[in-house]
């Protein structure tokens, strides 16, 4: 039977989209196929539905998502009554429920709906669909006492109408009253109550939204600039010396178009990061001369300059009524919303109350969810040497908003802040640290340490002092010295530049013969582990066995039951030759070292993963046809295979994840996307939580390696 969850409210303006997004996140962590149903809709496509479709890669037919429009519903209710309306809307739900394990139902929005007794309509639908209810109450600009009263009244209203209320959420509650309201509510209701504080960046409109609402012309600005949040509006009318101190971070400057001094002054302030602004909005239909716009563009590339024909005062009046909106076009707001939800909701408790059975299949999204969840559970500090790289900064924003880990960004702090400001990213966060290796007091300490470590190679203090200024070496020494728990690099550096310092400084952990790598290959319905696809060009039998044992441990660490296939061009005893003999010998070594592991080899790829082929070639094998860890005989085979599967099968490849180091350092592909970086940082944080190397204060006589690898 399909399990459904109905997210509803009692009035408009409750910011319910944050809760809808959060509940969808919880459902997709547990269930492979989640459907969405919006019984009543203003316009299609609906903004929230499109966000869910894009973020959670929903393949549901859009025609099944919506019940009917509000006008049609009001007319039907007036002509044929409540029963007819309910029957029609439930029919729409059943069309979705037939095809999905779980359905998220998005209740009406109480905004110009023209439906009598709208709360009752939502309650009746929830009951008829057999859905549990999560009710949301808006607490903006209310006292703690008022929030408590509103939540209690809403709870009584829905329970008195027979609803199965599993949680109440007070949203957009003022920062100063949230804790008081939460304490009072926990003592008064018999269901969990979560209080979500007001988050300014969620209620702030984007510059793009300002363009759409005012019909503004875009004189300057790129896509990243238009995606910035307008956190404040500063009306520019004073002379420049008086105007500049009034600027606030993330503000939009509103000024007549003939005030070239304020335009240039605001852009210069942004360029200096004092403070970074969201953009400039020019009124009175005045366009600055071309040379002024050219100067503004050079001062702050990408920063939007907009123009409207209206006067300053009515323009400002309209701006102050704008409210931020979640949608497919605002992915950064979605990350912020999830961060707020996950910080203030007991997600384990709510997941339990949702009572959805976890799917046996593990989809790429479920695997990614699990990474974020595990990293958040025991936060670590990860150092990112490429602090001014755009993808790194965008990933850092996601990691910080979701509370995944603490971060250290390497690079000149002003350059990092300027780049972040140009991207509309705020790094004013207690979890962010910025260090310039060139000027840091740590440079001398690290030079002494590196010179000691490399004395056998003739490295002097003077040479070490130059070497440790390199961001990769500096970041690696931070990890080795316990000032960070792990490092992720490689977005703009080669694999060798990222992992050579780790070989020299961190070295292999006791019991590991070599450093190797794996990729988590997230297919449509399962996760496989491929190794080694990035580090060791041609491992011998001993090294291949070590790769297999390490890969099995990594798989188990991340929730993949290890069934190890030692791959070759031959299966069983059907072939001979040096390459097959190497794999056969490695398989024997794995069995000697880890008799508890399920391992098969030599075995061909098809026999390893296809039950039908396995039934013919190795019918008695406990691994054949069910392999989850696939160990390739050499780098050429492994690297090409993972890329072929990634591109041809649409698999999500997470990695390379390095294994065998005393402390975690991981490499990125130079083509890594923002989500790839987020996943790799989460994996690194999980490795740092324990069991994958020594803790920061541990010793060890690890081995040193200098091999190259594949990008």
XYZ file of N, CA, C and O in Angstrom, residues 290-425:
544
model
N 28.032 55.517 -21.902
C 28.762 54.260 -22.135
C 30.071 54.157 -21.362
O 30.428 53.083 -20.882
N 30.808 55.281 -21.223
C 32.095 55.187 -20.538
C 31.908 54.903 -19.045
O 32.752 54.271 -18.412
N 30.778 55.345 -18.458
C 30.495 55.044 -17.051
C 30.173 53.560 -16.892
O 30.661 52.895 -15.977
N 29.341 53.030 -17.790
C 29.017 51.606 -17.733
C 30.256 50.747 -17.961
O 30.438 49.701 -17.317
N 31.135 51.193 -18.880
C 32.351 50.429 -19.144
C 33.237 50.386 -17.898
O 33.815 49.343 -17.558
N 33.345 51.518 -17.199
C 34.138 51.555 -15.971
C 33.515 50.662 -14.895
O 34.221 49.918 -14.200
N 32.179 50.726 -14.778
C 31.488 49.886 -13.792
C 31.722 48.412 -14.072
O 31.940 47.612 -13.152
N 31.691 48.036 -15.353
C 31.896 46.640 -15.731
C 33.305 46.177 -15.388
O 33.511 45.028 -14.985
N 34.293 47.062 -15.535
C 35.665 46.690 -15.209
C 35.876 46.606 -13.702
O 36.641 45.779 -13.215
N 35.201 47.471 -12.961
C 35.360 47.473 -11.516
C 34.772 46.220 -10.873
O 35.359 45.643 -9.947
N 33.610 45.799 -11.336
C 32.926 44.664 -10.713
C 32.308 43.786 -11.789
O 31.097 43.833 -12.023
N 33.114 42.998 -12.484
C 32.586 42.151 -13.567
C 31.469 41.233 -13.079
O 31.590 40.598 -12.037
N 30.395 41.178 -13.848
C 29.272 40.296 -13.514
C 28.236 40.918 -12.616
O 27.117 40.388 -12.489
N 28.561 42.017 -11.942
C 27.601 42.637 -11.026
C 26.490 43.310 -11.819
O 26.761 44.131 -12.711
N 25.218 43.015 -11.521
C 24.113 43.544 -12.322
C 23.903 45.046 -12.147
O 23.993 45.577 -11.025
N 23.638 45.698 -13.244
C 23.125 47.071 -13.252
C 21.824 47.038 -14.040
O 21.808 46.640 -15.208
N 20.726 47.394 -13.382
C 19.392 47.319 -13.972
C 18.834 48.717 -14.146
O 19.263 49.675 -13.478
N 17.846 48.863 -14.999
C 17.203 50.159 -15.218
C 15.698 49.979 -15.328
O 15.218 49.038 -15.976
N 14.948 50.891 -14.676
C 13.481 50.919 -14.765
C 13.046 52.341 -15.066
O 13.743 53.313 -14.733
N 11.881 52.525 -15.688
C 11.430 53.879 -16.037
C 10.769 54.620 -14.877
O 10.532 55.824 -14.983
N 10.467 53.938 -13.779
C 9.686 54.546 -12.700
C 10.548 55.428 -11.799
O 11.775 55.357 -11.811
N 9.879 56.233 -10.977
C 10.557 57.087 -10.015
C 11.130 56.248 -8.879
O 10.731 55.103 -8.655
N 12.038 56.830 -8.144
C 12.742 56.091 -7.093
C 11.807 55.628 -5.987
O 11.859 54.466 -5.563
N 10.915 56.512 -5.492
C 10.088 56.140 -4.348
C 9.122 55.000 -4.673
O 9.084 54.003 -3.944
N 8.328 55.078 -5.750
C 7.442 53.941 -6.030
C 8.205 52.662 -6.358
O 7.746 51.560 -6.055
N 9.396 52.788 -6.954
C 10.213 51.604 -7.218
C 10.630 50.945 -5.906
O 10.520 49.727 -5.731
N 11.097 51.783 -4.971
C 11.515 51.248 -3.678
C 10.345 50.624 -2.928
O 10.481 49.578 -2.285
N 9.179 51.254 -3.017
C 7.990 50.719 -2.344
C 7.673 49.320 -2.837
O 7.366 48.407 -2.052
N 7.776 49.107 -4.146
C 7.491 47.785 -4.709
C 8.576 46.780 -4.316
O 8.289 45.612 -4.035
N 9.809 47.235 -4.260
C 10.896 46.329 -3.883
C 10.716 45.780 -2.479
O 10.963 44.605 -2.218
N 10.275 46.635 -1.561
C 10.169 46.209 -0.169
C 9.016 45.223 0.058
O 8.901 44.639 1.136
N 8.155 45.043 -0.949
C 7.084 44.053 -0.822
C 7.482 42.693 -1.400
O 6.742 41.728 -1.253
N 8.634 42.633 -2.072
C 9.049 41.370 -2.689
C 9.494 40.372 -1.638
O 10.092 40.740 -0.623
N 9.195 39.124 -1.885
C 9.600 38.047 -0.988
C 10.306 36.981 -1.809
O 9.911 36.698 -2.952
N 11.351 36.393 -1.246
C 12.073 35.346 -1.954
C 11.206 34.124 -2.199
O 10.303 33.819 -1.420
N 11.477 33.417 -3.278
C 10.681 32.244 -3.626
C 11.600 31.098 -4.003
O 12.578 31.279 -4.722
N 11.260 29.926 -3.487
C 11.972 28.717 -3.896
C 11.472 28.273 -5.258
O 10.289 28.360 -5.552
N 12.382 27.783 -6.061
C 11.992 27.277 -7.367
C 13.174 26.599 -8.031
O 14.297 26.617 -7.521
N 12.918 26.000 -9.188
C 13.994 25.308 -9.897
C 15.111 26.261 -10.285
O 16.263 25.854 -10.442
N 14.773 27.550 -10.434
C 15.774 28.538 -10.806
C 16.551 29.101 -9.640
O 17.396 29.988 -9.826
N 16.279 28.637 -8.423
C 16.995 29.149 -7.245
C 17.601 27.988 -6.445
O 17.231 27.752 -5.293
N 18.522 27.239 -7.041
C 19.087 26.076 -6.338
C 19.820 26.451 -5.058
O 19.860 25.665 -4.113
N 20.407 27.639 -5.016
C 21.114 28.037 -3.792
C 20.136 28.232 -2.644
O 20.432 27.887 -1.502
N 18.969 28.786 -2.921
C 17.958 28.929 -1.868
C 17.497 27.558 -1.384
O 17.209 27.370 -0.190
N 17.432 26.610 -2.301
C 17.027 25.259 -1.891
C 18.035 24.671 -0.910
O 17.647 24.021 0.073
N 19.326 24.885 -1.151
C 20.340 24.393 -0.211
C 20.189 25.078 1.145
O 20.313 24.434 2.192
N 19.915 26.382 1.125
C 19.712 27.103 2.388
C 18.492 26.561 3.115
O 18.515 26.345 4.336
N 17.410 26.344 2.368
C 16.179 25.830 2.981
C 16.424 24.474 3.632
O 15.974 24.221 4.759
N 17.138 23.591 2.944
C 17.429 22.280 3.518
C 18.332 22.400 4.741
O 18.186 21.653 5.711
N 19.259 23.352 4.693
C 20.102 23.572 5.859
C 19.300 23.995 7.071
O 19.524 23.498 8.192
N 18.338 24.895 6.877
C 17.473 25.331 7.972
C 16.644 24.158 8.486
O 16.531 23.927 9.695
N 16.062 23.402 7.566
C 15.222 22.266 7.934
C 16.020 21.232 8.733
O 15.596 20.785 9.807
N 17.178 20.855 8.226
C 17.953 19.793 8.862
C 18.569 20.235 10.190
O 18.822 19.408 11.060
N 18.786 21.533 10.339
C 19.349 22.034 11.592
C 18.320 22.046 12.710
O 18.638 21.771 13.869
N 17.064 22.337 12.371
C 16.054 22.572 13.401
C 14.989 21.487 13.492
O 14.113 21.557 14.349
N 15.072 20.488 12.633
C 14.150 19.356 12.692
C 14.929 18.110 13.082
O 16.026 17.862 12.554
N 14.388 17.340 13.998
C 14.986 16.044 14.335
C 14.633 15.092 13.193
O 13.584 14.441 13.187
N 15.526 15.029 12.211
C 15.199 14.287 10.986
C 15.052 12.789 11.241
O 14.254 12.122 10.577
N 15.812 12.253 12.195
C 15.670 10.824 12.513
C 14.287 10.555 13.104
O 13.620 9.574 12.755
N 13.837 11.443 13.991
C 12.524 11.275 14.608
C 11.418 11.403 13.564
O 10.489 10.571 13.510
N 11.510 12.426 12.718
C 10.460 12.633 11.718
C 10.462 11.508 10.695
O 9.391 11.050 10.265
N 11.628 11.033 10.310
C 11.694 9.905 9.370
C 10.973 8.692 9.942
O 10.231 7.990 9.235
N 11.181 8.439 11.226
C 10.495 7.324 11.867
C 8.993 7.478 11.855
O 8.250 6.514 11.652
N 8.519 8.717 12.028
C 7.081 8.950 12.046
C 6.467 8.916 10.647
O 5.267 8.680 10.496
N 7.292 9.147 9.640
C 6.777 9.028 8.268
C 6.439 7.582 7.936
O 5.604 7.316 7.063
N 7.110 6.654 8.588
C 6.798 5.220 8.473
C 6.820 4.720 7.039
O 5.927 4.015 6.592
N 7.857 5.084 6.316
C 8.005 4.534 4.969
C 9.082 3.458 5.015
O 10.109 3.613 5.671
N 8.828 2.364 4.348
C 9.780 1.256 4.329
C 10.934 1.597 3.397
O 10.718 2.044 2.270
N 12.161 1.412 3.881
C 13.327 1.705 3.054
C 13.391 0.744 1.868
O 13.223 -0.464 2.018
N 13.652 1.295 0.694
C 13.765 0.466 -0.499
C 15.012 -0.405 -0.427
O 16.035 -0.021 0.150
N 14.924 -1.608 -1.004
C 16.102 -2.467 -1.065
C 17.106 -1.923 -2.074
O 18.310 -2.067 -1.902
N 16.620 -1.293 -3.132
C 17.508 -0.715 -4.126
C 18.171 0.543 -3.553
O 17.583 1.245 -2.750
N 19.401 0.790 -3.985
C 20.102 2.005 -3.587
C 20.343 2.835 -4.838
O 21.124 2.450 -5.713
N 19.658 3.940 -4.958
C 19.794 4.811 -6.120
C 20.937 5.800 -5.885
O 21.374 6.001 -4.745
N 21.435 6.439 -6.960
C 22.476 7.454 -6.766
C 22.064 8.529 -5.769
O 22.862 8.950 -4.940
N 20.818 8.971 -5.844
C 20.370 10.017 -4.937
C 20.360 9.531 -3.495
O 20.752 10.253 -2.570
N 19.927 8.296 -3.272
C 19.921 7.758 -1.914
C 21.338 7.650 -1.367
O 21.588 7.917 -0.193
N 22.281 7.273 -2.228
C 23.673 7.184 -1.801
C 24.213 8.565 -1.440
O 24.873 8.748 -0.408
N 23.920 9.573 -2.276
C 24.371 10.935 -1.998
C 23.742 11.461 -0.711
O 24.412 12.126 0.100
N 22.455 11.196 -0.513
C 21.791 11.603 0.732
C 22.510 11.017 1.944
O 22.730 11.694 2.952
N 22.848 9.727 1.840
C 23.480 9.052 2.968
C 24.832 9.679 3.290
O 25.204 9.804 4.459
N 25.578 10.078 2.260
C 26.865 10.731 2.491
C 26.686 12.015 3.294
O 27.403 12.258 4.285
N 25.753 12.853 2.870
C 25.527 14.132 3.554
C 25.095 13.891 4.994
O 25.585 14.541 5.930
N 24.203 12.937 5.169
C 23.668 12.666 6.496
C 24.769 12.180 7.442
O 24.868 12.624 8.594
N 25.630 11.283 6.963
C 26.687 10.759 7.820
C 27.744 11.812 8.128
O 28.267 11.884 9.245
N 28.064 12.646 7.153
C 29.057 13.689 7.395
C 28.531 14.698 8.411
O 29.275 15.156 9.289
N 27.267 15.061 8.309
C 26.665 16.017 9.239
C 26.634 15.487 10.673
O 26.684 16.263 11.631
N 26.544 14.180 10.821
C 26.362 13.587 12.145
C 27.580 13.772 13.047
O 27.452 13.767 14.276
N 28.762 13.944 12.468
C 29.986 14.108 13.261
C 30.903 15.036 12.472
O 31.808 14.603 11.764
N 30.659 16.332 12.595
C 31.292 17.314 11.714
C 32.811 17.334 11.873
O 33.333 17.283 12.978
N 33.465 17.439 10.734
C 34.911 17.530 10.671
C 35.325 18.779 9.890
O 34.498 19.395 9.211
N 36.601 19.112 9.973
C 37.126 20.256 9.214
C 37.916 19.736 8.020
O 38.852 18.952 8.172
N 37.545 20.204 6.842
C 38.200 19.807 5.599
C 38.866 21.029 4.988
O 38.253 22.099 4.902
N 40.104 20.869 4.549
C 40.824 21.969 3.927
C 40.715 21.847 2.408
O 40.869 20.763 1.837
N 40.393 22.975 1.766
C 40.252 23.048 0.313
C 41.328 24.004 -0.207
O 41.204 25.225 -0.065
N 42.396 23.497 -0.793
C 43.504 24.362 -1.206
C 43.149 25.346 -2.323
O 43.784 26.394 -2.439
N 42.166 25.017 -3.140
C 41.848 25.848 -4.314
C 40.754 26.858 -3.961
O 39.656 26.849 -4.503
N 41.093 27.764 -3.038
C 40.088 28.624 -2.421
C 39.481 29.670 -3.312
O 38.425 30.219 -2.977
N 40.092 29.986 -4.446
C 39.526 31.007 -5.334
C 38.865 30.400 -6.569
O 38.397 31.144 -7.436
N 38.824 29.083 -6.657
C 38.187 28.418 -7.804
C 36.674 28.469 -7.660
O 36.120 28.165 -6.604
N 35.963 28.851 -8.725
C 34.517 29.060 -8.662
C 33.771 27.818 -8.190
O 32.908 27.890 -7.312
N 34.097 26.645 -8.754
C 33.362 25.436 -8.359
C 33.588 25.088 -6.894
O 32.676 24.614 -6.214
N 34.803 25.342 -6.419
C 35.102 25.085 -5.007
C 34.267 26.005 -4.125
O 33.692 25.569 -3.109
N 34.169 27.268 -4.487
C 33.387 28.207 -3.684
C 31.902 27.864 -3.718
O 31.206 27.972 -2.706
N 31.413 27.454 -4.860
C 29.990 27.078 -4.937
C 29.731 25.812 -4.113
O 28.695 25.683 -3.451
N 30.668 24.870 -4.157
C 30.526 23.676 -3.323
C 30.615 24.043 -1.847
O 29.879 23.500 -1.016
N 31.517 24.968 -1.516
C 31.647 25.408 -0.121
C 30.337 26.004 0.379
O 29.927 25.766 1.528
N 29.674 26.771 -0.483
C 28.397 27.351 -0.087
C 27.380 26.259 0.245
O 26.667 26.335 1.259
N 27.311 25.225 -0.590
C 26.385 24.113 -0.333
C 26.749 23.413 0.964
O 25.890 23.133 1.816
N 28.024 23.135 1.153
C 28.475 22.415 2.349
C 28.167 23.196 3.619
O 27.754 22.625 4.631
N 28.351 24.507 3.563
C 28.090 25.332 4.740
C 26.600 25.460 5.005
O 26.154 25.374 6.155
N 25.821 25.662 3.961
C 24.374 25.822 4.148
C 23.732 24.536 4.642
O 22.746 24.574 5.373
N 24.299 23.398 4.249
C 23.761 22.126 4.708
C 24.402 21.669 6.014
O 23.994 20.645 6.573
N 25.402 22.386 6.507
C 26.043 22.011 7.756
C 26.803 20.709 7.664
O 26.870 19.942 8.633
N 27.422 20.431 6.502
C 28.084 19.151 6.291
C 29.409 19.072 7.039
O 29.744 18.034 7.624
N 30.183 20.154 7.034
C 31.490 20.151 7.677
C 31.964 21.583 7.847
O 31.368 22.520 7.311
N 33.042 21.750 8.598
C 33.735 23.027 8.681
C 34.781 23.058 7.576
O 35.290 22.007 7.159
N 35.127 24.267 7.118
C 36.010 24.379 5.961
C 37.158 25.343 6.230
O 36.989 26.360 6.904
N 38.308 25.007 5.661
C 39.431 25.935 5.565
C 39.732 26.132 4.089
O 39.991 25.157 3.369
N 39.673 27.377 3.643
C 39.976 27.718 2.254
C 41.361 28.335 2.204
O 41.667 29.261 2.969
N 42.202 27.838 1.308
C 43.545 28.375 1.178
C 43.612 29.365 0.027
O 43.030 29.153 -1.040
N 44.347 30.439 0.270
C 44.482 31.495 -0.709
C 44.489 32.837 -0.006
O 44.268 32.921 1.204
N 44.749 33.882 -0.758
C 44.759 35.223 -0.176
C 43.339 35.596 0.212
O 42.442 35.604 -0.650
N 43.043 35.864 1.481
C 41.653 36.052 1.926
C 40.883 37.110 1.147
O 39.713 36.893 0.828
N 41.513 38.223 0.844
C 40.792 39.258 0.098
C 40.419 38.765 -1.299
O 39.335 39.081 -1.809
N 41.302 37.988 -1.920
C 40.999 37.446 -3.248
C 39.856 36.434 -3.166
O 38.983 36.384 -4.050
N 39.859 35.624 -2.099
C 38.765 34.664 -1.926
C 37.450 35.399 -1.729
O 36.434 35.065 -2.345
N 37.451 36.417 -0.860
C 36.220 37.166 -0.596
C 35.729 37.882 -1.850
O 34.528 37.947 -2.099
N 36.659 38.437 -2.627
C 36.245 39.128 -3.846
C 35.613 38.168 -4.840
O 34.565 38.456 -5.421
N 36.246 37.008 -5.008
C 35.682 36.020 -5.927
C 34.318 35.562 -5.432
O 33.364 35.446 -6.210
N 34.215 35.318 -4.129
C 32.930 34.907 -3.560
C 31.891 36.004 -3.736
O 30.732 35.736 -4.070
N 32.299 37.257 -3.519
C 31.367 38.371 -3.699
C 30.878 38.481 -5.132
O 29.701 38.752 -5.380
N 31.780 38.262 -6.097
C 31.369 38.304 -7.504
C 30.353 37.216 -7.816
O 29.507 37.374 -8.711
N 30.433 36.103 -7.079
C 29.497 34.993 -7.293
C 28.256 35.113 -6.424
O 27.364 34.253 -6.496
N 28.203 36.141 -5.584
C 27.054 36.307 -4.692
C 27.063 35.318 -3.544
O 26.018 35.006 -2.980
N 28.248 34.858 -3.167
C 28.387 33.872 -2.094
C 28.917 34.566 -0.850
O 29.915 35.291 -0.917
